Amino acid sequence: MRNALVITEKQSVFLKENRQDPITGDEFCLGDKVVFCASCKSAFLADSWEYMNGRHCEQVGTLRKFPVVSKLKLSKPIILDFRKANTGNRIFAYVIDTVIAIALAVFMYAVLDEILRVRDASVYSFFSACFYMFFRDIFGVRSSFGKRIMGLYFIDTETHKIAHPLKLVFRNIFYWICLFAAISLIAFLEAITDTGIVGGILGVVLFIANIVHVFVVLADQNHIFDKILKIELVEKNKT
């Protein structure tokens, strides 16, 4: 990180102030990496500075050395009205959305097959569930119905405001494009080898990778497509 300064014994005056990071509330300790806003000279832990996307006082400049001032506290601590989405809430939201998709498929099948007598009703029912999962994050206005029920929503990491609906559409589109590309590659390799072994092995690998991806996203809350689009799933800060 640019201009991240390490607190050493030379900064004893700084340590004696018993100051706290405005974001986490943690006290600064020996060995911590801190960043100073070039405008107001407020100090932040390096992780907090990254969390704010390296921006404070409407600018991105930082100091290259510890400022020589008597007080470095902010006049008011920064209080955000949201926090990162809880892992348990994310999992429950995903389960709720899955149940909604299944219920939609069952309903569509009942209507198409029993009432309208449409051929291949099961196929249309399956695609209706896929359609919901594909666009689920815009049906609930700013997130899926499952996420809304669990109090979760997406924000823009740069502005900290509600994420634009188009970003939520692209979030799922990117995922499905990558998945389709992987399946197409497997089909192409299988067509070349024509043994059934290559396609089978790669198919199992892709299936396992997709399952691992889902669990990683739900557990660590890190999604490569979220980072690309600069959005984040959060929930209301109750504190």
PDB file of C-alpha atoms in Angstrom:
ATOM      1  CA  MET A   1       0.000   0.000   0.000  1.00  0.00           C
ATOM      2  CA  ARG A   2       1.288   3.476  -0.854  1.00  0.00           C
ATOM      3  CA  ASN A   3       2.653   5.422   2.136  1.00  0.00           C
ATOM      4  CA  ALA A   4       1.660   2.854   4.758  1.00  0.00           C
ATOM      5  CA  LEU A   5       3.798   3.711   7.807  1.00  0.00           C
ATOM      6  CA  VAL A   6       4.822   1.250  10.516  1.00  0.00           C
ATOM      7  CA  ILE A   7       4.575   2.415  14.130  1.00  0.00           C
ATOM      8  CA  THR A   8       7.940   1.936  15.808  1.00  0.00           C
ATOM      9  CA  GLU A   9       9.383   2.971  19.157  1.00  0.00           C
ATOM     10  CA  LYS A  10      10.392   6.268  17.557  1.00  0.00           C
ATOM     11  CA  GLN A  11       6.705   7.225  17.461  1.00  0.00           C
ATOM     12  CA  SER A  12       6.332   7.073  21.257  1.00  0.00           C
ATOM     13  CA  VAL A  13       4.551  10.436  21.314  1.00  0.00           C
ATOM     14  CA  PHE A  14       1.994   9.108  18.842  1.00  0.00           C
ATOM     15  CA  LEU A  15       1.448   5.951  20.917  1.00  0.00           C
ATOM     16  CA  LYS A  16       1.044   7.879  24.183  1.00  0.00           C
ATOM     17  CA  GLU A  17      -2.047   9.593  22.769  1.00  0.00           C
ATOM     18  CA  ASN A  18      -3.854   6.226  23.007  1.00  0.00           C
ATOM     19  CA  ARG A  19      -5.692   7.002  19.809  1.00  0.00           C
ATOM     20  CA  GLN A  20      -8.154   4.669  18.087  1.00  0.00           C
ATOM     21  CA  ASP A  21      -8.791   3.823  14.484  1.00  0.00           C
ATOM     22  CA  PRO A  22     -11.995   5.710  13.437  1.00  0.00           C
ATOM     23  CA  ILE A  23     -13.370   2.682  11.565  1.00  0.00           C
ATOM     24  CA  THR A  24     -12.670  -0.287  13.849  1.00  0.00           C
ATOM     25  CA  GLY A  25     -12.240   1.501  17.166  1.00  0.00           C
ATOM     26  CA  ASP A  26      -8.989  -0.443  17.785  1.00  0.00           C
ATOM     27  CA  GLU A  27      -6.128   1.355  19.516  1.00  0.00           C
ATOM     28  CA  PHE A  28      -2.944   1.899  17.562  1.00  0.00           C
ATOM     29  CA  CYS A  29      -0.151  -0.371  18.761  1.00  0.00           C
ATOM     30  CA  LEU A  30       3.531  -0.884  18.127  1.00  0.00           C
ATOM     31  CA  GLY A  31       4.026  -2.547  14.736  1.00  0.00           C
ATOM     32  CA  ASP A  32       0.683  -1.454  13.265  1.00  0.00           C
ATOM     33  CA  LYS A  33       0.642  -0.079   9.739  1.00  0.00           C
ATOM     34  CA  VAL A  34      -1.094   3.288   9.575  1.00  0.00           C
ATOM     35  CA  VAL A  35      -2.040   5.683   6.803  1.00  0.00           C
ATOM     36  CA  PHE A  36      -2.453   9.447   7.271  1.00  0.00           C
ATOM     37  CA  CYS A  37      -4.941  11.424   5.199  1.00  0.00           C
ATOM     38  CA  ALA A  38      -2.952  14.153   3.429  1.00  0.00           C
ATOM     39  CA  SER A  39      -5.774  16.649   3.869  1.00  0.00           C
ATOM     40  CA  CYS A  40      -6.813  16.400   7.534  1.00  0.00           C
ATOM     41  CA  LYS A  41      -3.860  14.282   8.795  1.00  0.00           C
ATOM     42  CA  SER A  42      -6.246  11.768  10.391  1.00  0.00           C
ATOM     43  CA  ALA A  43      -4.711   8.343  11.044  1.00  0.00           C
ATOM     44  CA  PHE A  44      -6.207   5.019   9.942  1.00  0.00           C
ATOM     45  CA  LEU A  45      -5.111   1.416  10.126  1.00  0.00           C
ATOM     46  CA  ALA A  46      -3.969   0.213   6.709  1.00  0.00           C
ATOM     47  CA  ASP A  47      -6.900  -2.227   6.470  1.00  0.00           C
ATOM     48  CA  SER A  48      -9.360   0.551   7.283  1.00  0.00           C
ATOM     49  CA  TRP A  49      -7.834   2.745   4.602  1.00  0.00           C
ATOM     50  CA  GLU A  50      -8.310  -0.073   2.086  1.00  0.00           C
ATOM     51  CA  TYR A  51     -11.889  -0.525   3.300  1.00  0.00           C
ATOM     52  CA  MET A  52     -12.518   3.143   2.479  1.00  0.00           C
ATOM     53  CA  ASN A  53     -11.028   2.487  -0.967  1.00  0.00           C
ATOM     54  CA  GLY A  54      -8.081   4.749  -0.172  1.00  0.00           C
ATOM     55  CA  ARG A  55     -10.182   7.883  -0.070  1.00  0.00           C
ATOM     56  CA  HIS A  56     -10.883  10.482   2.638  1.00  0.00           C
ATOM     57  CA  CYS A  57     -11.785  14.172   2.632  1.00  0.00           C
ATOM     58  CA  GLU A  58     -12.797  13.688  -1.018  1.00  0.00           C
ATOM     59  CA  GLN A  59      -9.187  12.968  -2.006  1.00  0.00           C
ATOM     60  CA  VAL A  60      -6.717  10.052  -2.117  1.00  0.00           C
ATOM     61  CA  GLY A  61      -3.475  11.700  -0.970  1.00  0.00           C
ATOM     62  CA  THR A  62      -1.545  10.291   2.016  1.00  0.00           C
ATOM     63  CA  LEU A  63       1.427  11.501   4.052  1.00  0.00           C
ATOM     64  CA  ARG A  64       4.862   9.967   3.575  1.00  0.00           C
ATOM     65  CA  LYS A  65       5.851  10.375   7.222  1.00  0.00           C
ATOM     66  CA  PHE A  66       4.269  10.834  10.642  1.00  0.00           C
ATOM     67  CA  PRO A  67       2.970  14.400  10.992  1.00  0.00           C
ATOM     68  CA  VAL A  68       4.359  16.512  13.817  1.00  0.00           C
ATOM     69  CA  VAL A  69       1.193  17.678  15.546  1.00  0.00           C
ATOM     70  CA  SER A  70      -0.092  17.542  19.092  1.00  0.00           C
ATOM     71  CA  LYS A  71      -3.503  16.071  18.242  1.00  0.00           C
ATOM     72  CA  LEU A  72      -4.380  13.827  15.332  1.00  0.00           C
ATOM     73  CA  LYS A  73      -7.922  12.805  16.276  1.00  0.00           C
ATOM     74  CA  LEU A  74     -10.924  13.270  14.068  1.00  0.00           C
ATOM     75  CA  SER A  75     -13.516  15.718  15.324  1.00  0.00           C
ATOM     76  CA  LYS A  76     -16.090  12.988  14.825  1.00  0.00           C
ATOM     77  CA  PRO A  77     -15.597   9.253  14.311  1.00  0.00           C
ATOM     78  CA  ILE A  78     -16.703   7.803  10.999  1.00  0.00           C
ATOM     79  CA  ILE A  79     -19.877   5.805  11.553  1.00  0.00           C
ATOM     80  CA  LEU A  80     -21.154   3.645   8.715  1.00  0.00           C
ATOM     81  CA  ASP A  81     -24.771   2.512   8.772  1.00  0.00           C
ATOM     82  CA  PHE A  82     -23.886  -0.835   7.231  1.00  0.00           C
ATOM     83  CA  ARG A  83     -21.435  -3.666   7.708  1.00  0.00           C
ATOM     84  CA  LYS A  84     -20.303  -6.697   5.728  1.00  0.00           C
ATOM     85  CA  ALA A  85     -23.033  -9.285   5.358  1.00  0.00           C
ATOM     86  CA  ASN A  86     -22.963 -12.007   7.985  1.00  0.00           C
ATOM     87  CA  THR A  87     -22.042 -15.438   6.614  1.00  0.00           C
ATOM     88  CA  GLY A  88     -25.065 -17.116   8.206  1.00  0.00           C
ATOM     89  CA  ASN A  89     -27.440 -14.543   6.706  1.00  0.00           C
ATOM     90  CA  ARG A  90     -25.857 -15.029   3.278  1.00  0.00           C
ATOM     91  CA  ILE A  91     -26.378 -18.798   3.490  1.00  0.00           C
ATOM     92  CA  PHE A  92     -30.012 -18.462   4.592  1.00  0.00           C
ATOM     93  CA  ALA A  93     -30.613 -15.944   1.797  1.00  0.00           C
ATOM     94  CA  TYR A  94     -29.197 -18.390  -0.764  1.00  0.00           C
ATOM     95  CA  VAL A  95     -31.379 -21.196   0.600  1.00  0.00           C
ATOM     96  CA  ILE A  96     -34.477 -18.976   0.447  1.00  0.00           C
ATOM     97  CA  ASP A  97     -33.745 -18.013  -3.165  1.00  0.00           C
ATOM     98  CA  THR A  98     -33.233 -21.669  -4.072  1.00  0.00           C
ATOM     99  CA  VAL A  99     -36.573 -22.591  -2.488  1.00  0.00           C
ATOM    100  CA  ILE A 100     -38.258 -19.739  -4.394  1.00  0.00           C
ATOM    101  CA  ALA A 101     -36.737 -20.993  -7.661  1.00  0.00           C
ATOM    102  CA  ILE A 102     -37.943 -24.551  -6.997  1.00  0.00           C
ATOM    103  CA  ALA A 103     -41.420 -23.333  -6.030  1.00  0.00           C
ATOM    104  CA  LEU A 104     -41.557 -21.264  -9.233  1.00  0.00           C
ATOM    105  CA  ALA A 105     -40.593 -24.311 -11.306  1.00  0.00           C
ATOM    106  CA  VAL A 106     -43.269 -26.449  -9.655  1.00  0.00           C
ATOM    107  CA  PHE A 107     -45.905 -23.743 -10.182  1.00  0.00           C
ATOM    108  CA  MET A 108     -44.955 -23.285 -13.843  1.00  0.00           C
ATOM    109  CA  TYR A 109     -45.077 -27.025 -14.423  1.00  0.00           C
ATOM    110  CA  ALA A 110     -48.542 -27.266 -12.851  1.00  0.00           C
ATOM    111  CA  VAL A 111     -49.840 -24.439 -15.031  1.00  0.00           C
ATOM    112  CA  LEU A 112     -48.182 -25.508 -18.281  1.00  0.00           C
ATOM    113  CA  ASP A 113     -48.777 -29.246 -17.966  1.00  0.00           C
ATOM    114  CA  GLU A 114     -52.056 -29.582 -16.077  1.00  0.00           C
ATOM    115  CA  ILE A 115     -53.914 -26.492 -17.315  1.00  0.00           C
ATOM    116  CA  LEU A 116     -52.426 -25.392 -20.642  1.00  0.00           C
ATOM    117  CA  ARG A 117     -51.250 -28.879 -21.699  1.00  0.00           C
ATOM    118  CA  VAL A 118     -48.012 -27.505 -23.109  1.00  0.00           C
ATOM    119  CA  ARG A 119     -45.484 -29.999 -24.458  1.00  0.00           C
ATOM    120  CA  ASP A 120     -42.124 -30.159 -22.680  1.00  0.00           C
ATOM    121  CA  ALA A 121     -43.592 -28.375 -19.678  1.00  0.00           C
ATOM    122  CA  SER A 122     -40.767 -29.663 -17.508  1.00  0.00           C
ATOM    123  CA  VAL A 123     -38.187 -27.940 -19.722  1.00  0.00           C
ATOM    124  CA  TYR A 124     -39.968 -24.577 -19.509  1.00  0.00           C
ATOM    125  CA  SER A 125     -40.367 -25.025 -15.767  1.00  0.00           C
ATOM    126  CA  PHE A 126     -36.652 -25.676 -15.364  1.00  0.00           C
ATOM    127  CA  PHE A 127     -35.758 -22.566 -17.355  1.00  0.00           C
ATOM    128  CA  SER A 128     -38.169 -20.466 -15.311  1.00  0.00           C
ATOM    129  CA  ALA A 129     -36.236 -21.423 -12.176  1.00  0.00           C
ATOM    130  CA  CYS A 130     -32.955 -20.651 -13.948  1.00  0.00           C
ATOM    131  CA  PHE A 131     -34.384 -17.300 -15.044  1.00  0.00           C
ATOM    132  CA  TYR A 132     -35.155 -16.372 -11.450  1.00  0.00           C
ATOM    133  CA  MET A 133     -31.692 -17.374 -10.217  1.00  0.00           C
ATOM    134  CA  PHE A 134     -30.104 -15.492 -13.125  1.00  0.00           C
ATOM    135  CA  PHE A 135     -31.905 -12.205 -12.453  1.00  0.00           C
ATOM    136  CA  ARG A 136     -32.699 -12.706  -8.756  1.00  0.00           C
ATOM    137  CA  ASP A 137     -30.673  -9.730  -7.564  1.00  0.00           C
ATOM    138  CA  ILE A 138     -32.891  -7.230  -9.391  1.00  0.00           C
ATOM    139  CA  PHE A 139     -36.287  -8.746  -8.576  1.00  0.00           C
ATOM    140  CA  GLY A 140     -35.984  -7.474  -4.991  1.00  0.00           C
ATOM    141  CA  VAL A 141     -35.069  -3.973  -6.266  1.00  0.00           C
ATOM    142  CA  ARG A 142     -31.557  -3.876  -4.775  1.00  0.00           C
ATOM    143  CA  SER A 143     -31.004  -7.586  -4.100  1.00  0.00           C
ATOM    144  CA  SER A 144     -32.844 -10.892  -4.373  1.00  0.00           C
ATOM    145  CA  PHE A 145     -35.970 -11.716  -2.358  1.00  0.00           C
ATOM    146  CA  GLY A 146     -33.915 -14.064  -0.193  1.00  0.00           C
ATOM    147  CA  LYS A 147     -31.370 -11.366   0.560  1.00  0.00           C
ATOM    148  CA  ARG A 148     -34.096  -8.805   1.252  1.00  0.00           C
ATOM    149  CA  ILE A 149     -35.760 -11.163   3.715  1.00  0.00           C
ATOM    150  CA  MET A 150     -32.420 -11.528   5.522  1.00  0.00           C
ATOM    151  CA  GLY A 151     -31.839  -7.747   5.437  1.00  0.00           C
ATOM    152  CA  LEU A 152     -28.998  -7.853   2.894  1.00  0.00           C
ATOM    153  CA  TYR A 153     -28.409  -5.486  -0.012  1.00  0.00           C
ATOM    154  CA  PHE A 154     -25.662  -4.418  -2.405  1.00  0.00           C
ATOM    155  CA  ILE A 155     -23.752  -1.143  -2.243  1.00  0.00           C
ATOM    156  CA  ASP A 156     -21.243   0.546  -4.519  1.00  0.00           C
ATOM    157  CA  THR A 157     -17.874   0.250  -2.750  1.00  0.00           C
ATOM    158  CA  GLU A 158     -16.720   3.624  -4.099  1.00  0.00           C
ATOM    159  CA  THR A 159     -19.748   5.725  -3.146  1.00  0.00           C
ATOM    160  CA  HIS A 160     -21.147   3.531  -0.314  1.00  0.00           C
ATOM    161  CA  LYS A 161     -24.574   4.019  -1.873  1.00  0.00           C
ATOM    162  CA  ILE A 162     -27.029   1.398  -3.128  1.00  0.00           C
ATOM    163  CA  ALA A 163     -25.543  -0.379  -6.159  1.00  0.00           C
ATOM    164  CA  HIS A 164     -27.000   0.354  -9.584  1.00  0.00           C
ATOM    165  CA  PRO A 165     -29.363  -2.414 -10.845  1.00  0.00           C
ATOM    166  CA  LEU A 166     -27.284  -2.882 -14.015  1.00  0.00           C
ATOM    167  CA  LYS A 167     -24.294  -3.893 -11.908  1.00  0.00           C
ATOM    168  CA  LEU A 168     -26.417  -6.548 -10.225  1.00  0.00           C
ATOM    169  CA  VAL A 169     -27.446  -7.906 -13.628  1.00  0.00           C
ATOM    170  CA  PHE A 170     -23.849  -8.066 -14.829  1.00  0.00           C
ATOM    171  CA  ARG A 171     -22.842  -9.743 -11.566  1.00  0.00           C
ATOM    172  CA  ASN A 172     -24.717 -12.906 -12.516  1.00  0.00           C
ATOM    173  CA  ILE A 173     -24.100 -12.548 -16.265  1.00  0.00           C
ATOM    174  CA  PHE A 174     -20.329 -12.660 -15.730  1.00  0.00           C
ATOM    175  CA  TYR A 175     -20.681 -15.844 -13.711  1.00  0.00           C
ATOM    176  CA  TRP A 176     -22.855 -17.629 -16.255  1.00  0.00           C
ATOM    177  CA  ILE A 177     -20.671 -16.533 -19.180  1.00  0.00           C
ATOM    178  CA  CYS A 178     -17.631 -18.039 -17.469  1.00  0.00           C
ATOM    179  CA  LEU A 179     -19.567 -21.225 -16.685  1.00  0.00           C
ATOM    180  CA  PHE A 180     -20.853 -21.498 -20.264  1.00  0.00           C
ATOM    181  CA  ALA A 181     -17.334 -20.909 -21.633  1.00  0.00           C
ATOM    182  CA  ALA A 182     -15.978 -23.702 -19.421  1.00  0.00           C
ATOM    183  CA  ILE A 183     -18.723 -26.105 -20.535  1.00  0.00           C
ATOM    184  CA  SER A 184     -18.126 -25.188 -24.195  1.00  0.00           C
ATOM    185  CA  LEU A 185     -14.401 -25.839 -23.787  1.00  0.00           C
ATOM    186  CA  ILE A 186     -15.096 -29.248 -22.256  1.00  0.00           C
ATOM    187  CA  ALA A 187     -17.475 -30.102 -25.111  1.00  0.00           C
ATOM    188  CA  PHE A 188     -14.860 -29.001 -27.663  1.00  0.00           C
ATOM    189  CA  LEU A 189     -12.112 -31.112 -26.079  1.00  0.00           C
ATOM    190  CA  GLU A 190     -14.450 -34.082 -25.856  1.00  0.00           C
ATOM    191  CA  ALA A 191     -15.317 -33.723 -29.554  1.00  0.00           C
ATOM    192  CA  ILE A 192     -11.617 -33.783 -30.419  1.00  0.00           C
ATOM    193  CA  THR A 193     -10.659 -36.771 -28.259  1.00  0.00           C
ATOM    194  CA  ASP A 194     -13.973 -38.628 -28.654  1.00  0.00           C
ATOM    195  CA  THR A 195     -13.160 -40.950 -25.760  1.00  0.00           C
ATOM    196  CA  GLY A 196     -15.574 -39.838 -23.089  1.00  0.00           C
ATOM    197  CA  ILE A 197     -12.786 -39.812 -20.523  1.00  0.00           C
ATOM    198  CA  VAL A 198     -11.634 -36.218 -20.992  1.00  0.00           C
ATOM    199  CA  GLY A 199     -15.162 -34.838 -20.900  1.00  0.00           C
ATOM    200  CA  GLY A 200     -16.019 -36.905 -17.851  1.00  0.00           C
ATOM    201  CA  ILE A 201     -12.950 -35.851 -15.871  1.00  0.00           C
ATOM    202  CA  LEU A 202     -13.240 -32.168 -16.782  1.00  0.00           C
ATOM    203  CA  GLY A 203     -16.983 -32.258 -16.084  1.00  0.00           C
ATOM    204  CA  VAL A 204     -16.368 -33.568 -12.568  1.00  0.00           C
ATOM    205  CA  VAL A 205     -13.622 -30.962 -12.026  1.00  0.00           C
ATOM    206  CA  LEU A 206     -15.953 -28.169 -13.173  1.00  0.00           C
ATOM    207  CA  PHE A 207     -18.745 -29.438 -10.923  1.00  0.00           C
ATOM    208  CA  ILE A 208     -16.450 -29.577  -7.885  1.00  0.00           C
ATOM    209  CA  ALA A 209     -14.977 -26.160  -8.714  1.00  0.00           C
ATOM    210  CA  ASN A 210     -18.452 -24.658  -8.924  1.00  0.00           C
ATOM    211  CA  ILE A 211     -19.463 -26.130  -5.567  1.00  0.00           C
ATOM    212  CA  VAL A 212     -16.243 -24.858  -3.996  1.00  0.00           C
ATOM    213  CA  HIS A 213     -16.885 -21.437  -5.541  1.00  0.00           C
ATOM    214  CA  VAL A 214     -20.343 -21.261  -3.945  1.00  0.00           C
ATOM    215  CA  PHE A 215     -19.019 -22.220  -0.505  1.00  0.00           C
ATOM    216  CA  VAL A 216     -16.099 -19.791  -0.746  1.00  0.00           C
ATOM    217  CA  VAL A 217     -18.454 -16.944  -1.672  1.00  0.00           C
ATOM    218  CA  LEU A 218     -20.845 -17.768   1.157  1.00  0.00           C
ATOM    219  CA  ALA A 219     -18.091 -18.242   3.732  1.00  0.00           C
ATOM    220  CA  ASP A 220     -15.471 -15.621   2.882  1.00  0.00           C
ATOM    221  CA  GLN A 221     -17.800 -13.113   1.237  1.00  0.00           C
ATOM    222  CA  ASN A 222     -15.238 -12.615  -1.531  1.00  0.00           C
ATOM    223  CA  HIS A 223     -16.598 -12.692  -5.053  1.00  0.00           C
ATOM    224  CA  ILE A 224     -14.304 -11.915  -7.980  1.00  0.00           C
ATOM    225  CA  PHE A 225     -17.212 -10.478  -9.983  1.00  0.00           C
ATOM    226  CA  ASP A 226     -18.160  -8.221  -7.069  1.00  0.00           C
ATOM    227  CA  LYS A 227     -14.616  -6.859  -7.044  1.00  0.00           C
ATOM    228  CA  ILE A 228     -14.697  -6.264 -10.801  1.00  0.00           C
ATOM    229  CA  LEU A 229     -17.992  -4.379 -10.537  1.00  0.00           C
ATOM    230  CA  LYS A 230     -16.942  -2.685  -7.268  1.00  0.00           C
ATOM    231  CA  ILE A 231     -20.001  -3.786  -5.316  1.00  0.00           C
ATOM    232  CA  GLU A 232     -20.388  -5.447  -1.928  1.00  0.00           C
ATOM    233  CA  LEU A 233     -23.155  -7.310  -0.114  1.00  0.00           C
ATOM    234  CA  VAL A 234     -23.856  -5.646   3.226  1.00  0.00           C
ATOM    235  CA  GLU A 235     -26.451  -5.481   5.988  1.00  0.00           C
ATOM    236  CA  LYS A 236     -27.645  -2.756   8.316  1.00  0.00           C
ATOM    237  CA  ASN A 237     -25.260  -1.967  11.138  1.00  0.00           C
ATOM    238  CA  LYS A 238     -27.168  -2.700  14.343  1.00  0.00           C
ATOM    239  CA  THR A 239     -24.597  -1.093  16.606  1.00  0.00           C
TER     240      THR A 239
END
